Coordinates of C-alpha atoms in Angstrom, one line a residue:
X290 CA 111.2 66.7 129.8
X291 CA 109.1 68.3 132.4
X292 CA 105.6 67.2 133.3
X293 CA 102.2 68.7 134.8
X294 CA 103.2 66.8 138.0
X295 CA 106.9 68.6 137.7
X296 CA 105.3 72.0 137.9
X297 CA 102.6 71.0 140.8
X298 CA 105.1 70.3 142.8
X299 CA 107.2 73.8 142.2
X300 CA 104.4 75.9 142.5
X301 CA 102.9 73.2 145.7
X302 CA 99.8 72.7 144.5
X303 CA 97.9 69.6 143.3
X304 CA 98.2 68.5 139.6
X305 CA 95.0 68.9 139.0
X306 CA 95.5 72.7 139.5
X307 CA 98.1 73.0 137.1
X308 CA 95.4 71.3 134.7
X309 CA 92.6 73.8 135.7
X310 CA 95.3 76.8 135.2
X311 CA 96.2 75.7 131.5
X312 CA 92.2 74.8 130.1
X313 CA 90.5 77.4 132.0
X314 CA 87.8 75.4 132.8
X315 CA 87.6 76.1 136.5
X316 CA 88.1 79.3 138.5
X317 CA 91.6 80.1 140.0
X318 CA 92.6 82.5 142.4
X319 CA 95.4 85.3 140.8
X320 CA 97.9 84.1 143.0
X321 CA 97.6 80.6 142.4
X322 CA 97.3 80.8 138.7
X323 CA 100.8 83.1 139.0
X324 CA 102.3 80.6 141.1
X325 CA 101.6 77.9 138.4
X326 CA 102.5 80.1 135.5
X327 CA 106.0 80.6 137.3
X328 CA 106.6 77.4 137.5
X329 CA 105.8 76.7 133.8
X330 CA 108.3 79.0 132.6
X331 CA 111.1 78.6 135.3
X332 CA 110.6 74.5 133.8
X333 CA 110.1 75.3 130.4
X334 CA 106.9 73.0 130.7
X335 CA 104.8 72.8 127.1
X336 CA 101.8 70.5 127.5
X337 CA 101.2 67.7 126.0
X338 CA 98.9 68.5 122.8
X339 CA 98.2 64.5 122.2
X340 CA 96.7 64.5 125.9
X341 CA 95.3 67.8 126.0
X342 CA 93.0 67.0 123.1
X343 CA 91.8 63.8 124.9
X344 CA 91.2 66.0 127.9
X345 CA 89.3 68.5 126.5
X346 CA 88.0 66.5 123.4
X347 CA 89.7 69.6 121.1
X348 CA 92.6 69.3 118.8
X349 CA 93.8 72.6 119.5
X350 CA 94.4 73.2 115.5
X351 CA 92.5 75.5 112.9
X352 CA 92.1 74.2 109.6
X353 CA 93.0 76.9 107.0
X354 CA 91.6 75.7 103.1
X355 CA 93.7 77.1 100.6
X356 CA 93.2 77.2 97.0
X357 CA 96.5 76.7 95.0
X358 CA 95.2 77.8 91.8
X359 CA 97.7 79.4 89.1
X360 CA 96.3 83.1 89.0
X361 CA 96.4 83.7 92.8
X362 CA 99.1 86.3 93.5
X363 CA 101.3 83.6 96.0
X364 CA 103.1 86.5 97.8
X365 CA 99.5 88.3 98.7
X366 CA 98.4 84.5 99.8
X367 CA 101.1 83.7 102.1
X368 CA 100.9 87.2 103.6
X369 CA 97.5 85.9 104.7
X370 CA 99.0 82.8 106.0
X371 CA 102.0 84.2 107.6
X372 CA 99.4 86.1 109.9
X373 CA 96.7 83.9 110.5
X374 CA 99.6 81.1 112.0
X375 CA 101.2 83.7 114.5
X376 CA 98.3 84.8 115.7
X377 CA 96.6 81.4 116.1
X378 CA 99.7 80.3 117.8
X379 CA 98.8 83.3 120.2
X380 CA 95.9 82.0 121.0
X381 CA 97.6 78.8 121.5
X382 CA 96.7 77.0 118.4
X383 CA 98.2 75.2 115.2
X384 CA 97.2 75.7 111.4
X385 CA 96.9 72.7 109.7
X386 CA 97.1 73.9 105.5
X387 CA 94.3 72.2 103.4
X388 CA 94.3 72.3 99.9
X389 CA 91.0 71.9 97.5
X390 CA 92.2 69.1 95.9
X391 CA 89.5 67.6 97.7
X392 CA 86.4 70.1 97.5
X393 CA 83.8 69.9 99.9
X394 CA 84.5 66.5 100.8
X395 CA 88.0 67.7 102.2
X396 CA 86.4 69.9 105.1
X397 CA 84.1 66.9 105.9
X398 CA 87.3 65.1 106.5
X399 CA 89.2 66.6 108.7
X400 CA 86.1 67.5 111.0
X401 CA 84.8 64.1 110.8
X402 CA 88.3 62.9 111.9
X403 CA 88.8 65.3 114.5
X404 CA 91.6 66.4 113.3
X405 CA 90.8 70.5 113.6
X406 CA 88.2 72.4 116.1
X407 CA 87.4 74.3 113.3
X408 CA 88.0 76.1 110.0
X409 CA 89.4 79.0 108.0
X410 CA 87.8 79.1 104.4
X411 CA 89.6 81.5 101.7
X412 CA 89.6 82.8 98.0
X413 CA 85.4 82.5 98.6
X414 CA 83.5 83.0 95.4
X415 CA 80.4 83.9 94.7
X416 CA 78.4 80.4 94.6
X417 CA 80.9 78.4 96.2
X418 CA 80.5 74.2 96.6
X419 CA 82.1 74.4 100.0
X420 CA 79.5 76.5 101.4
X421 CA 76.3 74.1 102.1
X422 CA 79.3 71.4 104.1
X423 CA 80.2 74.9 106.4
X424 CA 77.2 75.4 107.2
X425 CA 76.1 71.7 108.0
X426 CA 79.3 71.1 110.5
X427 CA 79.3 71.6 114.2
X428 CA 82.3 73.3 114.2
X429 CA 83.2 76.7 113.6
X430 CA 83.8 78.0 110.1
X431 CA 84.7 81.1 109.0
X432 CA 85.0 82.5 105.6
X433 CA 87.9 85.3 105.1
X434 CA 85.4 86.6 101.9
X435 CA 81.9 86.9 101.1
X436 CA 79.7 85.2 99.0
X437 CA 76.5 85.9 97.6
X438 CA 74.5 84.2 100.3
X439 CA 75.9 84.6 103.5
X440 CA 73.2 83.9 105.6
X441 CA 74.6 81.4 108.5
X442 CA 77.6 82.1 107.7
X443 CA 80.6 84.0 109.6
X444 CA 82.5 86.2 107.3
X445 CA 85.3 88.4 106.9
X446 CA 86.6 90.4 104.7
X447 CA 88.6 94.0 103.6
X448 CA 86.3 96.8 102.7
X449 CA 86.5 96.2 99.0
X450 CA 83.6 99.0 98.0
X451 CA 85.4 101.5 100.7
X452 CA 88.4 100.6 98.3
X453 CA 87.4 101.6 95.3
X454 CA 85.4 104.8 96.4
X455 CA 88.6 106.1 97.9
X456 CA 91.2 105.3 95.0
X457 CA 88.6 106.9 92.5
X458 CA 88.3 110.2 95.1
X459 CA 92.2 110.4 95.7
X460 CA 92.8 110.7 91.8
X461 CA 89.7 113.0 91.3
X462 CA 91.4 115.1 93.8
X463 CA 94.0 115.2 92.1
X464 CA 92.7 116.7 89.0
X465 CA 91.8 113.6 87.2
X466 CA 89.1 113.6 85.1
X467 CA 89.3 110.5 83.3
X468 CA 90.1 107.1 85.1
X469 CA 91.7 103.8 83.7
X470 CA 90.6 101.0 86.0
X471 CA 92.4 98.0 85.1
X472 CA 90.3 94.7 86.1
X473 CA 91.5 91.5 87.6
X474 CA 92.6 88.6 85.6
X475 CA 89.8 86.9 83.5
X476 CA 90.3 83.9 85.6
X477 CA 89.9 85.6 88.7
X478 CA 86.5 87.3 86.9
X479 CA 85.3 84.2 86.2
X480 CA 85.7 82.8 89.5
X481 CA 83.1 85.4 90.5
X482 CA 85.1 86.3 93.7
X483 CA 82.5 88.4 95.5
X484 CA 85.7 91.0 96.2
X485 CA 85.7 92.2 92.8
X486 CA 82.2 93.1 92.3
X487 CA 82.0 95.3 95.7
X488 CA 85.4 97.2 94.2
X489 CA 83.8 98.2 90.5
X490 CA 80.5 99.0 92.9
X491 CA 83.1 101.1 94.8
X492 CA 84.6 102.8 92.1
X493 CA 81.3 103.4 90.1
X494 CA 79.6 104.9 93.7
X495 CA 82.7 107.7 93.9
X496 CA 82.9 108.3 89.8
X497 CA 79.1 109.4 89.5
X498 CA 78.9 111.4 92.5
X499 CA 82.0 113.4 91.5
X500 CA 81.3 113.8 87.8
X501 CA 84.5 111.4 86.8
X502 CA 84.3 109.4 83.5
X503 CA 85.6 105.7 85.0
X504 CA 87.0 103.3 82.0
X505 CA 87.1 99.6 82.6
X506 CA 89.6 98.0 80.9
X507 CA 90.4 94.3 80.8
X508 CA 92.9 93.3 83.1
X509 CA 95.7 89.9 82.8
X510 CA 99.0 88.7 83.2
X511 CA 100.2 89.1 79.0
X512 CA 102.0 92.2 78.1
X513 CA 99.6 92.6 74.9
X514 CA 96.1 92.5 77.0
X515 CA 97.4 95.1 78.9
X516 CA 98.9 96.8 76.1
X517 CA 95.7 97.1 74.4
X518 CA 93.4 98.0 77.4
X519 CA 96.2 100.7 78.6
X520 CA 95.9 102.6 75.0
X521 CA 92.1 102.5 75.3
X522 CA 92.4 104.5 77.9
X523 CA 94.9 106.6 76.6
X524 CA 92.9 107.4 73.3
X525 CA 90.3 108.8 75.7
X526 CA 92.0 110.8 78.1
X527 CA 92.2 114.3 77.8
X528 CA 95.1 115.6 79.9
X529 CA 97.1 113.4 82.3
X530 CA 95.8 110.1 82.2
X531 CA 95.4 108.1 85.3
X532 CA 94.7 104.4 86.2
X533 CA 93.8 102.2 89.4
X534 CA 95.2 98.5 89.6
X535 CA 94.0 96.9 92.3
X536 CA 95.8 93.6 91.7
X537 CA 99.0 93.2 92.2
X538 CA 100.6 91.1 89.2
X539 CA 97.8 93.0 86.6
X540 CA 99.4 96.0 88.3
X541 CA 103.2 94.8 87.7
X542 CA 102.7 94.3 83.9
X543 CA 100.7 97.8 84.0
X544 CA 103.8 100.0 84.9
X545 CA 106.1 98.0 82.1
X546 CA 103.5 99.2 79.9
X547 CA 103.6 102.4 80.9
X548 CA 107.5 102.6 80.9
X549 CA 107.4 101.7 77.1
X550 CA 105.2 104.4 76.4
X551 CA 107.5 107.0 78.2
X552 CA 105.0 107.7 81.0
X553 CA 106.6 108.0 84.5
X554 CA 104.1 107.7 87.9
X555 CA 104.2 110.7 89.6
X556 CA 105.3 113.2 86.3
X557 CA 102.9 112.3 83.5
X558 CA 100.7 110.0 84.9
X559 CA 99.1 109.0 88.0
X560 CA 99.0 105.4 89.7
X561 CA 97.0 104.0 92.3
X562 CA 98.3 100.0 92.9
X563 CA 97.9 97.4 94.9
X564 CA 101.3 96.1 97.2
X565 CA 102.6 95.2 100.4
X566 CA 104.3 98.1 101.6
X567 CA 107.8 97.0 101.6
X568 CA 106.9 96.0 97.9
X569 CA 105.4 99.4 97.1
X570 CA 108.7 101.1 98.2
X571 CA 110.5 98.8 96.1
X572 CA 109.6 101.0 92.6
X573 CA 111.7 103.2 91.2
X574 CA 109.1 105.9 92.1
X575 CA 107.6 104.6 95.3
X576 CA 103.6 103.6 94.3
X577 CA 100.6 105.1 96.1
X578 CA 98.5 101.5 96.9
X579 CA 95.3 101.1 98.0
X580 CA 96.0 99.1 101.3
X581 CA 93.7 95.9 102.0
X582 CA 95.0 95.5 105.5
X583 CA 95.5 91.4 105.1
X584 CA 97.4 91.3 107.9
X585 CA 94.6 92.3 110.2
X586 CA 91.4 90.4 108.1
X587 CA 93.4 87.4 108.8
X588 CA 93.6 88.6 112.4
X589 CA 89.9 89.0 113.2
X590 CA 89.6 86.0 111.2
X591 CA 91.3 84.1 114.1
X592 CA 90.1 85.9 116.9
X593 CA 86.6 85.0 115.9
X594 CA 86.9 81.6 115.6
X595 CA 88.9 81.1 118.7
X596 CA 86.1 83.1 120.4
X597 CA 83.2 81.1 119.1
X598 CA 85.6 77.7 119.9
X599 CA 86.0 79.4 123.5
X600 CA 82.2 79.7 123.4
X601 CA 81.5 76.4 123.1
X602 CA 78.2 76.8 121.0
X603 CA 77.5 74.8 118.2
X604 CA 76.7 76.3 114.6
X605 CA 75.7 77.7 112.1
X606 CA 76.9 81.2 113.5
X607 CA 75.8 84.2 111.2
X608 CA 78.1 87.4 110.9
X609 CA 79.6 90.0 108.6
X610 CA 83.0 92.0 109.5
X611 CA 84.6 94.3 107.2
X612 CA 87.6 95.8 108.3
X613 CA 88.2 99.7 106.3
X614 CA 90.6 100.1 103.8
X615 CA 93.1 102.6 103.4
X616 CA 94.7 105.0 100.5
X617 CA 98.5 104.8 101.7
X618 CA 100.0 107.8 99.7
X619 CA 103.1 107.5 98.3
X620 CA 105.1 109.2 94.9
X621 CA 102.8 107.7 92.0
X622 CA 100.0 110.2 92.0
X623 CA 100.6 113.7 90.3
X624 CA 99.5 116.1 93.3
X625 CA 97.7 119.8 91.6
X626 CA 101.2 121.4 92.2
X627 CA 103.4 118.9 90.4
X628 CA 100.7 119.4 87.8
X629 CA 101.4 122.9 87.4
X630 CA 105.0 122.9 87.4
X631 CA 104.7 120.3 84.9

């Protein structure tokens, strides 16, 4: 297996040159650093991570907390985790997955142990335990979520309130006078997930400015629940009804109901869901979704941390990032036209 000595002595320079190439931490000229990069990849040279931590007193690895609690939707979660590991490994960094088994006292350990540089905090509710320990560490945190208090706190999230403004305003224009939304699970309610809030804020905001009569309905994963709440809405809907589910396995159960009643998405009634979009085109009638972006939240959520680790100051950092959400427009939603001909 190659070493650092290996590749000063292809590119002929001194070892400590390669070292100064790979942590940055002293100028190089461009054709120097190329000469060393050439060499790395003509000797297929990956540096030690056991001594490069001891060198630069970092680990190199990003701790992502994760809870594994039974109503999280696990294919949404790992699309979150699928994203922030390739691009940390980008930036030339590991994930190391932490569960809450442990609470707060988990992120204690693994920073007092040195076993990450810093870490990735989801699923953030409202009044969450974890939040005092983040912001007492000296190592970056941030939080892909916002909670009530975010003061000294870095934070990321989707555009939940742009969310439900824009599903309410793509069914009004439709012709949709009367909306069904369907709500999260009760456990996910009660978790007071700051997410949910800002979407009913969102969805209220667009309903009274454009005159629309909005229906909350309880939301869960049993066919009767949503049985019940999708008749509520029915009873009260004059015309073609329409709904909004903005979570995926509410949304899932929603369309069964829907089936049984004979109404179709896209004919005689309208749709707006919550999917990836291979999912989404999946359907038999291919669903309009309102479209969270996870991919690139959990992006940014990387980029910043590896930008305030490349920084080198210590915390507590304060910030707020939300990236926009999008309507992505599929075959679910009766357009004015269909309307007629129907």
């Amino acid at each position: 297996m190659p070493t650092s000595k290996d590749v000063a002595l292809a590119a002929g320079v001194a070892q400590s040159t390669v070292s100064y190439v790979l942590s940055g931490k002293r100028p190089i000229s461009e054709k120097t650093r190329k000469k060393v990069e050439a060499a790395i990849e003509q000797l297929t040279y990956h540096p030690n991570a056991g001594a490069r931590a001891l060198a630069s007193r970092r680990t190199h690895v990003i701790g992502l907390v994760i809870p594994f609690i039974p109503e999280l939707h696990m294919a949404s979660l790992m699309e979150f985790v699928s994203s922030i590991a390739s691009t940390a490994r980008k930036h030339d960094h590991d994930i190391l997955l932490v569960t809450e088994d442990e609470g707060a006292n988990g992120l204690r350990r693994v920073v007092g142990q040195q076993i990450c540089d810093g870490l990735i905090l989801m699923q953030v509710a409202g009044e969450d335990e974890r939040l005092p320990i983040a912001r007492s560490l000296k190592v970056p945190v941030v939080l892909i979520g916002i909670p009530r208090d975010p003061s000294d706190l870095v934070c990321i999230d989707a555009d939940f309130e742009l969310a439900g403004q824009l599903a309410v305003n793509d069914l009004a224009a439709a012709g949709h006078s009367t909306i069904g939304v369907i709500a999260w699970q009760p456990e996910v309610v009660e978790r007071q997930v700051n997410y949910v809030e800002r979407f009913v804020r969102g969805t209220n905001q667009a309903a009274k400015e454009l005159g629309v009569k909005l229906l909350h309905v309880v939301g869960g994963t049993d066919l009767g629940t949503i049985s019940k709440s999708v008749d509520e809405v029915l009873a009260q809907t004059k015309g073609q009804p329409a709904f909004i589910a903005p979570e995926g396995i509410v949304q899932e159960i929603l369309l069964r109901t829907l089936s049984a009643r004979g109404l179709t998405p896209g004919t005689n009634v309208s749709v707006i869901g919550s999917a990836s979009p291979g999912m989404a085109e999946l359907y038999p009638v291919p669903l309009s979704t309102i479209d969270l972006r996870p991919r690139e939240v959990s992006r940014r959520a990387v980029e910043i941390i590896c930008g305030l680790l490349e920084s080198g100051s210590e915390g507590p950092h304060e910030s707020l990032e939300l990236v926009p959400a999008t309507i992505t427009h599929r075959s679910s939603v009766i357009r004015p036209d269909q309307a007629k001909a129907s």
